[in-house]
Coordinates of C-alpha atoms and ligand atoms in Angstrom, one line a residue:
M1 CA 33.6 -62.7 130.5
E2 CA 36.9 -64.4 130.6
L3 CA 38.6 -67.0 128.4
A4 CA 41.2 -69.9 129.0
K5 CA 44.5 -68.4 129.5
N6 CA 46.5 -70.4 127.2
N7 CA 43.9 -72.0 124.9
S8 CA 45.8 -72.7 121.8
Q9 CA 42.7 -73.1 119.5
I10 CA 41.5 -69.6 120.5
C11 CA 40.1 -67.6 117.5
I12 CA 40.7 -63.8 117.7
L13 CA 39.5 -61.2 115.5
G14 CA 42.0 -58.1 115.4
I15 CA 40.9 -54.7 114.2
E16 CA 43.1 -51.6 113.5
S17 CA 41.8 -48.2 112.6
S18 CA 44.2 -45.7 114.2
C19 CA 45.3 -43.6 111.2
D20 CA 44.5 -44.1 107.5
D21 CA 44.5 -47.9 107.1
T22 CA 41.5 -50.0 108.0
A23 CA 42.9 -53.6 108.8
A24 CA 41.5 -56.7 110.0
A25 CA 43.2 -60.1 110.8
V26 CA 42.3 -63.5 112.2
W27 CA 44.5 -65.4 114.8
Y28 CA 43.4 -69.1 115.0
N29 CA 45.0 -72.3 116.0
N30 CA 48.2 -70.3 117.1
K31 CA 48.8 -68.5 114.0
I32 CA 47.8 -65.8 111.7
C33 CA 45.4 -66.9 109.2
S34 CA 44.3 -63.6 107.4
N35 CA 45.7 -60.1 107.3
V36 CA 43.6 -57.8 105.3
I37 CA 44.5 -54.1 104.7
S38 CA 42.2 -51.3 103.0
S39 CA 44.4 -48.4 102.5
Q40 CA 43.1 -44.9 101.8
K41 CA 44.5 -43.2 98.6
I42 CA 42.5 -39.9 99.3
H43 CA 45.2 -38.2 101.3
E44 CA 47.9 -38.5 98.8
E45 CA 46.9 -35.3 97.2
F46 CA 46.9 -33.4 100.6
G47 CA 50.3 -34.4 101.4
G48 CA 49.3 -35.9 104.8
V49 CA 46.4 -37.6 106.4
V50 CA 43.3 -35.5 106.6
P51 CA 41.6 -36.9 109.9
E52 CA 38.0 -36.2 108.8
Y53 CA 38.4 -38.0 105.5
A54 CA 40.3 -40.8 107.4
S55 CA 37.2 -41.4 109.7
R56 CA 34.7 -41.4 106.8
K57 CA 36.8 -44.0 104.9
H58 CA 37.2 -46.2 108.0
Q59 CA 33.3 -46.1 108.3
Q60 CA 33.1 -47.2 104.8
N61 CA 35.8 -49.9 105.0
V62 CA 35.4 -51.5 108.4
V63 CA 32.6 -53.9 107.4
P64 CA 34.1 -55.2 104.2
T65 CA 37.5 -55.4 105.5
V66 CA 36.4 -57.4 108.6
L67 CA 34.3 -59.8 106.2
A68 CA 37.3 -60.2 104.0
S69 CA 39.4 -61.2 106.7
L70 CA 37.0 -63.8 108.1
A71 CA 36.5 -65.1 104.6
Q72 CA 40.2 -65.4 104.0
A73 CA 40.6 -67.3 107.3
G74 CA 37.7 -69.4 106.5
I75 CA 36.0 -68.4 109.8
L76 CA 32.3 -67.7 110.4
K77 CA 31.6 -64.7 112.7
E78 CA 30.1 -67.1 115.2
E79 CA 33.5 -68.9 115.7
I80 CA 35.1 -65.8 117.0
D81 CA 36.3 -66.1 120.8
A82 CA 37.3 -62.7 121.3
I83 CA 38.0 -59.3 119.4
A84 CA 41.2 -57.3 119.7
C85 CA 41.2 -53.6 118.6
T86 CA 43.5 -50.5 118.7
Q87 CA 42.5 -48.3 121.7
G88 CA 45.2 -45.6 120.7
P89 CA 47.4 -43.8 120.2
G90 CA 45.9 -42.3 116.8
L91 CA 43.6 -40.0 115.3
M92 CA 40.4 -39.8 117.5
G93 CA 37.8 -40.0 114.7
S94 CA 39.6 -43.1 113.2
L95 CA 40.0 -44.9 116.5
L96 CA 36.3 -44.5 117.3
V97 CA 35.3 -46.2 114.2
G98 CA 37.2 -49.3 114.9
H99 CA 36.6 -49.2 118.7
S100 CA 33.1 -48.6 118.5
F101 CA 32.5 -51.3 115.9
T102 CA 34.5 -53.8 118.1
K103 CA 32.4 -53.1 121.1
G104 CA 29.1 -53.4 119.2
L105 CA 30.3 -56.6 117.4
A106 CA 31.7 -58.4 120.6
L107 CA 28.4 -57.4 122.4
S108 CA 26.4 -59.0 119.6
L109 CA 28.5 -62.1 119.6
N110 CA 28.6 -62.3 123.3
V111 CA 32.3 -62.4 123.4
P112 CA 35.0 -60.4 125.1
Y113 CA 37.0 -57.6 123.6
V114 CA 40.7 -56.5 124.5
N115 CA 42.3 -53.1 124.0
V116 CA 45.4 -52.9 122.3
D117 CA 48.1 -50.3 122.4
H118 CA 49.1 -49.5 118.8
V119 CA 52.6 -48.8 119.6
D120 CA 53.1 -51.9 121.8
A121 CA 51.5 -54.0 119.0
H122 CA 54.2 -52.7 116.4
V123 CA 56.9 -54.1 118.9
L124 CA 55.2 -57.3 119.6
A125 CA 54.8 -57.9 115.8
H126 CA 58.3 -59.5 116.2
F127 CA 56.8 -62.5 118.2
I128 CA 54.0 -63.4 115.7
D129 CA 55.9 -66.1 113.6
G130 CA 59.2 -66.6 111.9
D131 CA 62.4 -66.1 114.1
I132 CA 61.2 -65.0 117.6
P133 CA 63.6 -62.9 119.5
K134 CA 64.8 -64.1 122.9
L135 CA 64.2 -61.8 125.9
P136 CA 65.3 -59.3 126.9
F137 CA 64.9 -57.8 123.4
L138 CA 65.7 -54.1 122.3
C139 CA 63.5 -52.8 119.4
L140 CA 63.7 -49.5 117.7
L141 CA 60.1 -48.7 116.7
V142 CA 60.0 -46.3 113.8
S143 CA 56.6 -45.3 112.4
G144 CA 54.7 -42.2 111.1
G145 CA 53.6 -41.2 114.7
H146 CA 56.4 -42.6 116.8
T147 CA 60.0 -43.1 117.5
Q148 CA 61.2 -45.1 120.4
I149 CA 63.6 -47.6 121.7
V150 CA 61.8 -50.2 123.6
R151 CA 63.2 -52.9 125.9
V152 CA 60.9 -56.2 125.9
N153 CA 61.2 -58.0 129.1
E154 CA 60.0 -61.3 130.4
D155 CA 56.1 -61.7 130.0
Y156 CA 56.1 -58.9 127.4
I157 CA 56.5 -56.1 129.8
L158 CA 57.6 -53.2 127.8
D159 CA 60.0 -50.3 129.0
I160 CA 60.5 -47.3 126.9
L161 CA 64.2 -46.3 127.1
G162 CA 64.1 -43.4 124.8
K163 CA 61.5 -41.5 122.5
T164 CA 61.2 -38.6 120.2
I165 CA 60.9 -35.2 121.9
D166 CA 59.0 -33.8 118.7
D167 CA 58.3 -35.4 115.4
A168 CA 58.7 -39.0 114.4
A169 CA 61.3 -40.6 112.0
G170 CA 58.2 -41.4 109.4
E171 CA 57.0 -37.8 109.9
A172 CA 60.7 -36.6 109.1
F173 CA 60.6 -38.7 105.8
D174 CA 57.2 -37.7 104.9
K175 CA 57.8 -33.7 105.5
A176 CA 61.2 -33.8 103.7
G177 CA 59.4 -35.7 100.8
K178 CA 56.8 -32.9 100.6
M179 CA 59.6 -30.4 100.4
L180 CA 60.7 -32.4 97.5
N181 CA 57.3 -32.3 95.8
L182 CA 56.9 -36.2 96.4
K183 CA 53.3 -37.5 97.4
Y184 CA 52.3 -38.6 100.7
P185 CA 53.5 -41.1 102.3
A186 CA 56.9 -39.9 100.9
G187 CA 58.9 -42.6 103.0
P188 CA 58.6 -45.5 100.5
I189 CA 59.1 -43.0 97.6
I190 CA 62.5 -41.8 99.1
D191 CA 63.7 -45.2 99.7
K192 CA 63.1 -46.1 96.0
L193 CA 64.6 -42.9 94.6
S194 CA 67.5 -43.4 96.9
E195 CA 68.6 -46.5 95.2
D196 CA 71.9 -45.8 93.2
A197 CA 72.0 -42.3 94.3
D198 CA 74.7 -40.6 96.4
P199 CA 73.9 -40.6 100.1
L200 CA 76.8 -38.4 101.0
K201 CA 76.2 -35.5 98.3
F202 CA 74.3 -33.2 100.8
K203 CA 75.0 -32.8 104.5
F204 CA 72.3 -32.2 107.0
N205 CA 72.7 -31.5 110.6
T206 CA 71.7 -34.3 113.1
P207 CA 69.9 -33.2 116.1
N208 CA 71.9 -33.3 119.4
V209 CA 69.4 -34.8 122.1
A210 CA 70.4 -36.2 125.4
A211 CA 70.4 -39.9 126.3
L212 CA 68.4 -42.3 124.1
D213 CA 65.8 -39.5 123.1
F214 CA 65.2 -38.3 119.5
S215 CA 64.5 -35.0 117.8
F216 CA 63.6 -34.6 114.2
S217 CA 62.3 -31.2 114.1
G218 CA 65.7 -29.4 113.6
L219 CA 66.6 -31.6 110.6
K220 CA 63.2 -30.7 109.0
T221 CA 64.1 -27.0 109.5
S222 CA 67.6 -27.5 108.2
I223 CA 66.5 -29.3 105.0
L224 CA 63.8 -26.6 104.4
Y225 CA 66.5 -23.8 104.9
F226 CA 68.9 -25.6 102.6
L227 CA 66.5 -26.2 99.7
Q228 CA 65.3 -22.6 99.9
K229 CA 68.7 -21.2 99.6
A230 CA 69.6 -23.7 96.8
T231 CA 66.4 -22.9 94.8
R232 CA 66.9 -19.2 95.1
Q233 CA 70.6 -19.8 93.3
Q234 CA 69.2 -22.5 90.9
K235 CA 65.4 -22.6 90.1
D236 CA 65.4 -26.4 89.3
F237 CA 67.6 -27.4 91.9
I238 CA 65.1 -29.9 93.5
E239 CA 64.4 -31.6 90.2
E240 CA 68.0 -31.8 89.2
N241 CA 69.2 -33.4 92.5
K242 CA 66.0 -35.4 93.7
K243 CA 67.8 -38.6 93.8
D244 CA 70.7 -37.5 95.7
L245 CA 68.7 -35.3 98.0
C246 CA 66.6 -38.5 99.0
A247 CA 69.5 -40.5 99.5
S248 CA 71.1 -37.9 101.6
I249 CA 68.2 -37.3 103.7
Q250 CA 67.4 -41.0 104.1
Y251 CA 71.2 -41.5 104.9
T252 CA 71.1 -38.8 107.8
I253 CA 67.8 -40.2 109.2
V254 CA 69.0 -43.9 109.1
S255 CA 72.6 -43.0 110.6
Y256 CA 70.8 -41.2 113.6
L257 CA 68.5 -43.8 114.3
I258 CA 71.3 -46.6 114.2
S259 CA 73.6 -44.5 116.4
K260 CA 71.0 -44.3 119.1
L261 CA 70.0 -47.8 119.0
A262 CA 74.0 -48.6 119.1
Q263 CA 74.2 -46.5 122.3
A264 CA 71.1 -48.5 123.8
M265 CA 73.0 -51.8 123.1
D266 CA 76.0 -50.2 125.0
E267 CA 74.0 -49.1 127.8
T268 CA 72.0 -52.3 128.3
G269 CA 74.2 -55.0 127.0
I270 CA 71.5 -56.5 125.0
R271 CA 72.3 -58.4 121.9
E272 CA 68.9 -59.2 120.7
I273 CA 67.9 -56.3 118.4
G274 CA 65.2 -55.4 115.9
I275 CA 63.3 -52.7 114.1
A276 CA 59.5 -52.3 114.1
G277 CA 56.9 -49.9 112.5
G278 CA 56.4 -48.4 109.1
V279 CA 59.8 -47.1 108.5
A280 CA 61.3 -50.5 109.5
A281 CA 60.4 -51.3 105.7
N282 CA 63.1 -48.9 104.7
S283 CA 65.9 -50.8 102.8
A284 CA 68.7 -48.7 104.2
L285 CA 67.6 -49.0 108.0
R286 CA 67.2 -52.7 107.3
S287 CA 71.0 -53.1 105.8
E288 CA 72.6 -50.7 108.4
L289 CA 70.8 -52.7 111.0
T290 CA 72.2 -55.8 109.9
S291 CA 75.6 -54.3 109.8
L292 CA 75.3 -52.9 113.3
G293 CA 74.4 -56.5 114.3
E294 CA 77.7 -57.9 112.7
R295 CA 79.8 -55.2 114.2
K296 CA 78.4 -55.7 117.8
G297 CA 77.8 -59.5 117.5
A298 CA 73.9 -59.2 118.0
V299 CA 71.1 -61.3 116.6
V300 CA 69.0 -59.1 114.3
Y301 CA 65.3 -59.5 113.8
I302 CA 63.3 -57.6 111.1
P303 CA 59.7 -58.4 110.8
K304 CA 58.0 -59.5 107.6
F305 CA 57.2 -56.5 105.6
E306 CA 53.4 -56.7 106.1
Y307 CA 53.9 -56.7 109.8
C308 CA 55.8 -53.5 109.6
T309 CA 53.2 -51.1 108.2
D310 CA 49.9 -50.7 110.0
N311 CA 48.2 -53.8 110.0
A312 CA 45.8 -55.9 112.2
A313 CA 48.0 -59.2 112.4
M314 CA 49.9 -57.3 115.2
I315 CA 46.7 -56.3 117.0
A316 CA 45.2 -59.7 117.0
F317 CA 48.7 -61.1 118.3
A318 CA 48.9 -58.4 120.9
G319 CA 45.3 -59.1 121.8
K320 CA 46.2 -62.7 122.5
I321 CA 48.9 -61.6 125.0
K322 CA 46.4 -59.4 126.7
I323 CA 43.9 -62.4 127.0
E324 CA 46.8 -64.5 128.5
Q325 CA 47.2 -61.7 130.9
Q326 CA 43.4 -61.5 131.5
K327 CA 43.3 -57.8 130.7
Y328 CA 39.8 -57.3 129.2
G329 CA 38.1 -54.2 127.9
T330 CA 34.8 -52.8 129.2
L331 CA 32.1 -50.9 127.5
S332 CA 33.2 -47.8 129.3
D333 CA 36.7 -47.7 128.1
V334 CA 37.6 -44.8 125.9
C335 CA 40.1 -44.2 122.9
F336 CA 43.3 -42.2 123.6
T337 CA 45.2 -40.0 121.0
R338 CA 48.6 -40.0 122.7
K339 CA 50.6 -42.2 125.1
Ligands
KG4_1 O1 53.6 -47.8 111.1 P1 53.0 -47.0 110.0 O2 52.4 -47.9 109.0 O3 51.9 -46.0 110.5 C1 52.0 -45.2 111.8 O4 51.8 -46.0 112.9 O5 52.5 -44.3 111.9 O6 54.1 -46.0 109.5 C2 53.9 -45.2 108.5 C3 55.2 -44.3 108.2 C4 55.0 -43.2 107.2 O7 55.8 -42.2 107.8 C5 55.8 -43.8 105.9 O8 56.3 -42.7 105.2 C6 56.9 -44.6 106.5 O9 56.3 -45.3 107.7 N1 57.2 -45.6 105.6 C7 58.8 -45.7 105.2 C8 58.9 -46.7 104.3 N2 57.6 -47.5 104.3 C9 56.7 -46.6 105.2 N3 59.7 -44.8 105.6 C10 60.8 -44.8 104.8 N4 61.0 -46.1 103.9 C11 60.1 -47.0 103.7 N5 60.4 -47.7 103.0
ZN2 ZN1 51.7 -47.8 113.2

């Protein structure tokens, strides 16, 4: 089943369930009409996402979340023209809930569905609304599972110029936070605690990796060893220095990310730049990106906060592009956990 390539009235339901957020959104009349997210609090106490709990919660949340997104958009399910859903990467059990639900709903409504790559969707979130970047565009994608520098070419063809060889930037924030006894996800807490703290008080080694690739596992170890040594000398070291530790860790991660993006700008000559993914919500990263843009005479794009962390608006929009490219899913398509 195929739809008209450039139908501006098209109504697309987007569904996202790759990790611990169940999300649904409606794209209709060339704009996002609803963007609903059900987050899972259960993982906080475990210091990270527990895959089995995540899939059980998705199962409970998927129907109410989809119904809420349709209601918010004022759309009946019979008005849906196509469904876009995250195929991967992510946790298999979590992905399966959204993907299988999508196939079943598409079949019952007799509409096509499209598979969306979660990481690509984070980058494409820049093109949903507001100030739209000109192409080619360089995007630093920083989330809990991915860290990449992506070049967006004409027709939304994406090239990965560099990526992490181990942990992702969000993971570095979350794991460092765990060492500081912060709840999961620690990224936003570190961001908040860093306000008015000293980012230069503690120095951590930044990883040395070739070209435009990243590595965060060495940084994680260097923070761990530093904290172990410091707490042997002073038992309450972490509690006494928590804010400065947060600010110093944030400074280290952000400076590293920005230096790689600057290198990518020099190598490509591209002066349309942006950030995407959950860590793009970080206030230090946002302000450092703005400074980088000013230094290098580049136009800087930062997506709306609700399009940075996991959401289905980006999935619905990426689905619209897939429909324009006439790339539809089939019932035999399977989810994937890694790119
Ligand atoms: O894109 P996302 O919502 O999910 C994935 O696809 O992974 O990103 C989640 C990540 C988590 O690691 C979280 O700690 C981080 O984004 N994050 C932040 C901030 N808000 C979310 N990291 C630093 N500062 C923030 N303000
Ligand atoms: Zn994500």
